[in-house]
Amino acid sequence: MTKHLEERLSEALDTAARTVPDNAVPPELFPAEGGRTTAATERRWVPVLAIGLAMAAVVVAVAIPIAVSRNNSAPPASSVCPAPPAVQELPFGKQNYTDPDYADLNKLPFGPSPRVPFTMAKDADLDGGYLEDRGVRVPLASGSQVYSIGRVECGWAAYRQSGKSGDAAEVGVLSTDGKYRSFGLVTGDGASLSPDGSQLAYVALLGKAKASVVTVSVVTGKQLAAVPAGVNSEVVGWNSHGVWFMPDRDKYVTQVWTPGGKPVAVDTDEHQLTAYRGTDRMLLTDQDATPAGTGQPEPGGTPSQCVRVVALDSAYKLATVLEKCGGAAGTLSPDGRVLVTDADGIVQAYLIGEGTEPRLRMSSMLVTVDHETVWEDATHLLNSAGLRTDRQVTVRCDVMSGACERIQDGPQEGAPVGPELGYP
């Protein structure tokens, strides 16, 4: 991607001005994984640091309507990163419960911390909070919530919001030394890093009832391109075809936009499309309640819902790669090779193009998935959920072997608060 001269000069001056402290964090903190990718961003709803919610059934951890990019790779570091201040580690709750409905959950062993950015806090007021990523802990201002959109050099593209209800979120970059560079306010409806991690796309507020989908440089925050949009717009990903967004998320009209050009409408059959940085395969969920290809309800009056993996052809049409029916919820791995669905109360994983037998099969009482599910890597997904017993559980599952383990298991009310998962 060719950079503007001004942006390149700004980067060079920024690099030259950096000092390297004796305890600076080495570039290996954010290594590139597998080299430069050539495809898509995942987007998800960002989890909120919220506690004390008694739930009637298993639900995904509380979220605010902000979608984010999904990918485990980061651009290669070209300089030594600022060292984070010392931060005291907060422990995860780890315990078993006597409720017989969750006896299987009690059997799961405890595993290591999430291998994605996550936040912890000492209490519900978000005092003494920090973001942790692969053992590095970065302090956060008391009362603020930070949600990782994805790793960038020496930090994370991230949302920031005060703990006060109704406050607007801003988007920017959190550095390894805890400093936050804001790019401005967002509508709260989606953001995606570019496939190479150098740019960020999001819906920027321009004033009352006005907004644009914009792309900015991660290094400088400078706006590079924009297209008119409404405050009800939503960015749903960025892959090699361009930025995917819905001008009005309530109507499921989806467009793909190559920055600098004009958006092109793509028919998603009025379903939710999710695009990913690591693959040009995409996900269609929230389908109409009809059997695939019939347009008619199933006999007996029970509708069928389906999840589809699709790819864009040269005519801007979506071709189905794999379809699984029986439920409307699913997630696609960052490399586009594994589809995981939640159908009829069972979570199952399918290796695309290599047979139809599921690799993972587990009750959705223990694990839930949707198009915003957090993946540690191409084969491990994470799930944080509250149970009707006031129990908060964070689980890691290997979709190839079906093996799962608990990361955290404790009461929803109490301290510390977390881990609240972000995106790598």
mmCIF file of N, CA and C in Angstrom, residues 317-406:
data_model
loop_
_atom_site.group_PDB
_atom_site.id
_atom_site.type_symbol
_atom_site.label_atom_id
_atom_site.label_comp_id
_atom_site.label_asym_id
_atom_site.label_seq_id
_atom_site.Cartn_x
_atom_site.Cartn_y
_atom_site.Cartn_z
ATOM 1 N N LYS A 317 -21.264 -11.131 -6.559
ATOM 2 C CA LYS A 317 -22.278 -12.029 -6.018
ATOM 3 C C LYS A 317 -21.625 -12.924 -4.964
ATOM 4 N N LEU A 318 -22.408 -13.310 -3.959
ATOM 5 C CA LEU A 318 -21.905 -14.180 -2.907
ATOM 6 C C LEU A 318 -22.184 -15.638 -3.252
ATOM 7 N N ALA A 319 -21.135 -16.432 -3.322
ATOM 8 C CA ALA A 319 -21.261 -17.867 -3.603
ATOM 9 C C ALA A 319 -21.095 -18.631 -2.298
ATOM 10 N N THR A 320 -21.964 -19.613 -2.070
ATOM 11 C CA THR A 320 -21.927 -20.396 -0.843
ATOM 12 C C THR A 320 -20.806 -21.426 -0.881
ATOM 13 N N VAL A 321 -19.957 -21.407 0.145
ATOM 14 C CA VAL A 321 -18.877 -22.374 0.288
ATOM 15 C C VAL A 321 -19.316 -23.542 1.165
ATOM 16 N N LEU A 322 -20.050 -23.241 2.230
ATOM 17 C CA LEU A 322 -20.554 -24.257 3.151
ATOM 18 C C LEU A 322 -21.786 -23.709 3.837
ATOM 19 N N GLU A 323 -22.787 -24.572 4.017
ATOM 20 C CA GLU A 323 -24.015 -24.181 4.701
ATOM 21 C C GLU A 323 -24.386 -25.235 5.731
ATOM 22 N N LYS A 324 -24.745 -24.782 6.947
ATOM 23 C CA LYS A 324 -25.210 -25.667 8.002
ATOM 24 C C LYS A 324 -26.493 -25.087 8.585
ATOM 25 N N CYS A 325 -27.527 -25.913 8.640
ATOM 26 C CA CYS A 325 -28.835 -25.455 9.086
ATOM 27 C C CYS A 325 -29.187 -26.059 10.451
ATOM 28 N N GLY A 326 -30.204 -25.465 11.064
ATOM 29 C CA GLY A 326 -30.631 -25.903 12.380
ATOM 30 C C GLY A 326 -30.477 -24.816 13.426
ATOM 31 N N GLY A 327 -29.810 -23.707 13.051
ATOM 32 C CA GLY A 327 -29.631 -22.586 13.962
ATOM 33 C C GLY A 327 -29.109 -21.387 13.207
ATOM 34 N N ALA A 328 -29.224 -20.195 13.816
ATOM 35 C CA ALA A 328 -28.822 -18.970 13.134
ATOM 36 C C ALA A 328 -27.515 -18.406 13.657
ATOM 37 N N ALA A 329 -26.883 -19.088 14.622
ATOM 38 C CA ALA A 329 -25.669 -18.559 15.236
ATOM 39 C C ALA A 329 -24.448 -19.340 14.765
ATOM 40 N N GLY A 330 -23.351 -18.637 14.524
ATOM 41 C CA GLY A 330 -22.126 -19.302 14.107
ATOM 42 C C GLY A 330 -20.958 -18.341 14.118
ATOM 43 N N THR A 331 -19.754 -18.890 13.957
ATOM 44 C CA THR A 331 -18.541 -18.094 13.870
ATOM 45 C C THR A 331 -17.567 -18.776 12.923
ATOM 46 N N LEU A 332 -16.709 -17.983 12.283
ATOM 47 C CA LEU A 332 -15.714 -18.493 11.344
ATOM 48 C C LEU A 332 -14.331 -18.220 11.915
ATOM 49 N N SER A 333 -13.426 -19.190 11.792
ATOM 50 C CA SER A 333 -12.071 -19.018 12.308
ATOM 51 C C SER A 333 -11.354 -17.914 11.541
ATOM 52 N N PRO A 334 -10.325 -17.283 12.143
ATOM 53 C CA PRO A 334 -9.646 -16.162 11.484
ATOM 54 C C PRO A 334 -9.033 -16.487 10.136
ATOM 55 N N ASP A 335 -8.699 -17.765 9.905
ATOM 56 C CA ASP A 335 -8.132 -18.140 8.607
ATOM 57 C C ASP A 335 -9.177 -18.675 7.639
ATOM 58 N N GLY A 336 -10.442 -18.700 8.054
ATOM 59 C CA GLY A 336 -11.524 -19.125 7.182
ATOM 60 C C GLY A 336 -11.615 -20.618 6.960
ATOM 61 N N ARG A 337 -10.952 -21.439 7.783
ATOM 62 C CA ARG A 337 -10.923 -22.885 7.561
ATOM 63 C C ARG A 337 -11.916 -23.654 8.420
ATOM 64 N N VAL A 338 -12.417 -23.045 9.508
ATOM 65 C CA VAL A 338 -13.292 -23.761 10.431
ATOM 66 C C VAL A 338 -14.568 -22.966 10.670
ATOM 67 N N LEU A 339 -15.705 -23.615 10.478
ATOM 68 C CA LEU A 339 -17.000 -23.039 10.803
ATOM 69 C C LEU A 339 -17.505 -23.685 12.087
ATOM 70 N N VAL A 340 -17.922 -22.866 13.035
ATOM 71 C CA VAL A 340 -18.504 -23.363 14.279
ATOM 72 C C VAL A 340 -19.934 -22.857 14.355
ATOM 73 N N THR A 341 -20.877 -23.750 14.574
ATOM 74 C CA THR A 341 -22.288 -23.382 14.628
ATOM 75 C C THR A 341 -22.885 -23.763 15.972
ATOM 76 N N ASP A 342 -23.955 -23.072 16.315
ATOM 77 C CA ASP A 342 -24.730 -23.385 17.517
ATOM 78 C C ASP A 342 -26.135 -23.704 17.042
ATOM 79 N N ALA A 343 -26.443 -24.986 16.966
ATOM 80 C CA ALA A 343 -27.725 -25.426 16.425
ATOM 81 C C ALA A 343 -28.338 -26.486 17.329
ATOM 82 N N ASP A 344 -29.612 -26.289 17.641
ATOM 83 C CA ASP A 344 -30.354 -27.257 18.455
ATOM 84 C C ASP A 344 -29.665 -27.528 19.784
ATOM 85 N N GLY A 345 -29.067 -26.504 20.370
ATOM 86 C CA GLY A 345 -28.441 -26.649 21.668
ATOM 87 C C GLY A 345 -27.082 -27.311 21.660
ATOM 88 N N ILE A 346 -26.500 -27.550 20.474
ATOM 89 C CA ILE A 346 -25.196 -28.195 20.368
ATOM 90 C C ILE A 346 -24.251 -27.312 19.556
ATOM 91 N N VAL A 347 -23.056 -27.074 20.101
ATOM 92 C CA VAL A 347 -22.018 -26.340 19.388
ATOM 93 C C VAL A 347 -21.144 -27.339 18.642
ATOM 94 N N GLN A 348 -21.008 -27.154 17.319
ATOM 95 C CA GLN A 348 -20.245 -28.084 16.494
ATOM 96 C C GLN A 348 -19.297 -27.319 15.580
ATOM 97 N N ALA A 349 -18.133 -27.911 15.312
ATOM 98 C CA ALA A 349 -17.130 -27.295 14.444
ATOM 99 C C ALA A 349 -16.914 -28.157 13.214
ATOM 100 N N TYR A 350 -16.815 -27.514 12.041
ATOM 101 C CA TYR A 350 -16.637 -28.214 10.774
ATOM 102 C C TYR A 350 -15.399 -27.668 10.067
ATOM 103 N N LEU A 351 -14.533 -28.560 9.621
ATOM 104 C CA LEU A 351 -13.362 -28.180 8.848
ATOM 105 C C LEU A 351 -13.800 -28.027 7.394
ATOM 106 N N ILE A 352 -13.777 -26.817 6.882
ATOM 107 C CA ILE A 352 -14.338 -26.528 5.562
ATOM 108 C C ILE A 352 -13.520 -27.203 4.468
ATOM 109 N N GLY A 353 -14.207 -27.934 3.602
ATOM 110 C CA GLY A 353 -13.561 -28.591 2.475
ATOM 111 C C GLY A 353 -12.924 -29.926 2.790
ATOM 112 N N GLU A 354 -13.035 -30.381 4.042
ATOM 113 C CA GLU A 354 -12.408 -31.649 4.428
ATOM 114 C C GLU A 354 -13.377 -32.518 5.212
ATOM 115 N N GLY A 355 -14.549 -32.729 4.629
ATOM 116 C CA GLY A 355 -15.538 -33.587 5.274
ATOM 117 C C GLY A 355 -16.542 -32.776 6.057
ATOM 118 N N THR A 356 -17.594 -33.442 6.476
ATOM 119 C CA THR A 356 -18.677 -32.759 7.178
ATOM 120 C C THR A 356 -18.814 -33.194 8.629
ATOM 121 N N GLU A 357 -17.965 -34.114 9.081
ATOM 122 C CA GLU A 357 -18.061 -34.557 10.464
ATOM 123 C C GLU A 357 -17.517 -33.485 11.400
ATOM 124 N N PRO A 358 -18.280 -33.145 12.436
ATOM 125 C CA PRO A 358 -17.817 -32.099 13.354
ATOM 126 C C PRO A 358 -16.617 -32.543 14.180
ATOM 127 N N ARG A 359 -15.685 -31.633 14.430
ATOM 128 C CA ARG A 359 -14.533 -31.905 15.278
ATOM 129 C C ARG A 359 -14.850 -31.603 16.736
ATOM 130 N N LEU A 360 -15.636 -30.556 16.960
ATOM 131 C CA LEU A 360 -16.039 -30.161 18.307
ATOM 132 C C LEU A 360 -17.528 -30.406 18.453
ATOM 133 N N ARG A 361 -17.921 -30.981 19.564
ATOM 134 C CA ARG A 361 -19.346 -31.183 19.826
ATOM 135 C C ARG A 361 -19.564 -30.991 21.323
ATOM 136 N N MET A 362 -20.269 -29.907 21.677
ATOM 137 C CA MET A 362 -20.415 -29.566 23.080
ATOM 138 C C MET A 362 -21.744 -28.866 23.304
ATOM 139 N N SER A 363 -22.308 -29.024 24.487
ATOM 140 C CA SER A 363 -23.567 -28.387 24.807
ATOM 141 C C SER A 363 -23.413 -26.876 24.839
ATOM 142 N N SER A 364 -24.385 -26.159 24.254
ATOM 143 C CA SER A 364 -24.340 -24.701 24.282
ATOM 144 C C SER A 364 -24.684 -24.153 25.661
ATOM 145 N N MET A 365 -25.003 -25.039 26.616
ATOM 146 C CA MET A 365 -25.120 -24.605 27.997
ATOM 147 C C MET A 365 -23.751 -24.259 28.566
ATOM 148 N N LEU A 366 -22.695 -24.807 27.961
ATOM 149 C CA LEU A 366 -21.338 -24.563 28.434
ATOM 150 C C LEU A 366 -20.589 -23.579 27.554
ATOM 151 N N VAL A 367 -20.859 -23.586 26.255
ATOM 152 C CA VAL A 367 -20.188 -22.696 25.310
ATOM 153 C C VAL A 367 -21.226 -22.133 24.357
ATOM 154 N N THR A 368 -21.181 -20.828 24.116
ATOM 155 C CA THR A 368 -22.047 -20.221 23.120
ATOM 156 C C THR A 368 -21.181 -19.524 22.076
ATOM 157 N N VAL A 369 -21.659 -19.483 20.843
ATOM 158 C CA VAL A 369 -20.911 -18.824 19.771
ATOM 159 C C VAL A 369 -21.848 -17.932 18.967
ATOM 160 N N ASP A 370 -21.282 -16.884 18.381
ATOM 161 C CA ASP A 370 -21.982 -16.072 17.398
ATOM 162 C C ASP A 370 -20.938 -15.419 16.503
ATOM 163 N N HIS A 371 -21.376 -14.520 15.612
ATOM 164 C CA HIS A 371 -20.444 -13.953 14.640
ATOM 165 C C HIS A 371 -19.414 -13.031 15.283
ATOM 166 N N GLU A 372 -19.535 -12.779 16.592
ATOM 167 C CA GLU A 372 -18.583 -11.921 17.291
ATOM 168 C C GLU A 372 -17.688 -12.700 18.251
ATOM 169 N N THR A 373 -17.685 -14.001 18.159
ATOM 170 C CA THR A 373 -16.877 -14.827 19.051
ATOM 171 C C THR A 373 -15.395 -14.483 18.947
ATOM 172 N N VAL A 374 -14.713 -14.474 20.092
ATOM 173 C CA VAL A 374 -13.282 -14.168 20.142
ATOM 174 C C VAL A 374 -12.483 -15.443 19.887
ATOM 175 N N TRP A 375 -11.520 -15.376 18.961
ATOM 176 C CA TRP A 375 -10.600 -16.475 18.677
ATOM 177 C C TRP A 375 -9.200 -16.099 19.137
ATOM 178 N N GLU A 376 -8.532 -17.004 19.843
ATOM 179 C CA GLU A 376 -7.125 -16.801 20.192
ATOM 180 C C GLU A 376 -6.232 -16.987 18.975
ATOM 181 N N ASP A 377 -6.557 -17.994 18.183
ATOM 182 C CA ASP A 377 -5.826 -18.318 16.969
ATOM 183 C C ASP A 377 -6.768 -19.083 16.062
ATOM 184 N N ALA A 378 -6.236 -19.759 15.060
ATOM 185 C CA ALA A 378 -7.084 -20.407 14.058
ATOM 186 C C ALA A 378 -7.838 -21.617 14.582
ATOM 187 N N THR A 379 -7.481 -22.133 15.762
ATOM 188 C CA THR A 379 -8.131 -23.346 16.252
ATOM 189 C C THR A 379 -8.675 -23.240 17.672
ATOM 190 N N HIS A 380 -8.452 -22.131 18.348
ATOM 191 C CA HIS A 380 -8.924 -21.994 19.724
ATOM 192 C C HIS A 380 -9.858 -20.785 19.839
ATOM 193 N N LEU A 381 -11.072 -21.044 20.336
ATOM 194 C CA LEU A 381 -12.003 -19.951 20.557
ATOM 195 C C LEU A 381 -12.239 -19.768 22.050
ATOM 196 N N LEU A 382 -12.674 -18.559 22.399
ATOM 197 C CA LEU A 382 -12.940 -18.205 23.788
ATOM 198 C C LEU A 382 -14.408 -17.852 23.950
ATOM 199 N N ASN A 383 -14.927 -18.102 25.143
ATOM 200 C CA ASN A 383 -16.323 -17.771 25.433
ATOM 201 C C ASN A 383 -16.418 -17.322 26.882
ATOM 202 N N SER A 384 -16.998 -16.156 27.094
ATOM 203 C CA SER A 384 -17.240 -15.657 28.447
ATOM 204 C C SER A 384 -18.731 -15.507 28.626
ATOM 205 N N ALA A 385 -19.284 -16.151 29.631
ATOM 206 C CA ALA A 385 -20.740 -16.173 29.794
ATOM 207 C C ALA A 385 -21.121 -16.116 31.252
ATOM 208 N N GLY A 386 -22.297 -15.536 31.508
ATOM 209 C CA GLY A 386 -22.878 -15.539 32.835
ATOM 210 C C GLY A 386 -23.953 -16.608 32.918
ATOM 211 N N LEU A 387 -23.996 -17.312 34.033
ATOM 212 C CA LEU A 387 -24.974 -18.373 34.215
ATOM 213 C C LEU A 387 -26.057 -17.924 35.184
ATOM 214 N N ARG A 388 -27.178 -18.610 35.162
ATOM 215 C CA ARG A 388 -28.307 -18.204 36.008
ATOM 216 C C ARG A 388 -28.008 -18.372 37.492
ATOM 217 N N THR A 389 -26.886 -18.990 37.805
ATOM 218 C CA THR A 389 -26.482 -19.164 39.203
ATOM 219 C C THR A 389 -25.602 -18.013 39.688
ATOM 220 N N ASP A 390 -25.588 -16.877 38.971
ATOM 221 C CA ASP A 390 -24.698 -15.743 39.261
ATOM 222 C C ASP A 390 -23.243 -16.138 39.086
ATOM 223 N N ARG A 391 -23.011 -17.081 38.212
ATOM 224 C CA ARG A 391 -21.671 -17.610 37.979
ATOM 225 C C ARG A 391 -21.158 -17.082 36.650
ATOM 226 N N GLN A 392 -19.945 -16.566 36.644
ATOM 227 C CA GLN A 392 -19.306 -16.062 35.431
ATOM 228 C C GLN A 392 -18.167 -16.999 35.055
ATOM 229 N N VAL A 393 -18.176 -17.478 33.822
ATOM 230 C CA VAL A 393 -17.199 -18.476 33.396
ATOM 231 C C VAL A 393 -16.582 -18.063 32.069
ATOM 232 N N THR A 394 -15.270 -18.183 31.962
ATOM 233 C CA THR A 394 -14.553 -17.969 30.711
ATOM 234 C C THR A 394 -13.919 -19.288 30.300
ATOM 235 N N VAL A 395 -14.218 -19.726 29.078
ATOM 236 C CA VAL A 395 -13.827 -21.056 28.609
ATOM 237 C C VAL A 395 -13.017 -20.930 27.333
ATOM 238 N N ARG A 396 -12.032 -21.798 27.175
ATOM 239 C CA ARG A 396 -11.244 -21.935 25.940
ATOM 240 C C ARG A 396 -11.504 -23.318 25.362
ATOM 241 N N CYS A 397 -11.774 -23.407 24.047
ATOM 242 C CA CYS A 397 -12.006 -24.699 23.400
ATOM 243 C C CYS A 397 -11.131 -24.847 22.161
ATOM 244 N N ASP A 398 -10.561 -26.033 22.007
ATOM 245 C CA ASP A 398 -9.825 -26.403 20.800
ATOM 246 C C ASP A 398 -10.831 -27.017 19.839
ATOM 247 N N VAL A 399 -11.111 -26.325 18.719
ATOM 248 C CA VAL A 399 -12.162 -26.792 17.822
ATOM 249 C C VAL A 399 -11.749 -28.022 17.027
ATOM 250 N N MET A 400 -10.464 -28.363 17.016
ATOM 251 C CA MET A 400 -10.011 -29.548 16.304
ATOM 252 C C MET A 400 -10.115 -30.801 17.164
ATOM 253 N N SER A 401 -9.737 -30.697 18.432
ATOM 254 C CA SER A 401 -9.778 -31.864 19.312
ATOM 255 C C SER A 401 -11.058 -31.937 20.123
ATOM 256 N N GLY A 402 -11.743 -30.797 20.282
ATOM 257 C CA GLY A 402 -12.934 -30.769 21.115
ATOM 258 C C GLY A 402 -12.630 -30.575 22.587
ATOM 259 N N ALA A 403 -11.357 -30.469 22.960
ATOM 260 C CA ALA A 403 -10.976 -30.301 24.358
ATOM 261 C C ALA A 403 -11.229 -28.864 24.804
ATOM 262 N N CYS A 404 -11.839 -28.704 25.980
ATOM 263 C CA CYS A 404 -12.119 -27.381 26.524
ATOM 264 C C CYS A 404 -11.552 -27.269 27.938
ATOM 265 N N GLU A 405 -11.289 -26.040 28.359
ATOM 266 C CA GLU A 405 -10.796 -25.789 29.703
ATOM 267 C C GLU A 405 -11.316 -24.447 30.189
ATOM 268 N N ARG A 406 -11.397 -24.315 31.495
ATOM 269 C CA ARG A 406 -11.798 -23.049 32.094
ATOM 270 C C ARG A 406 -10.578 -22.151 32.270
#
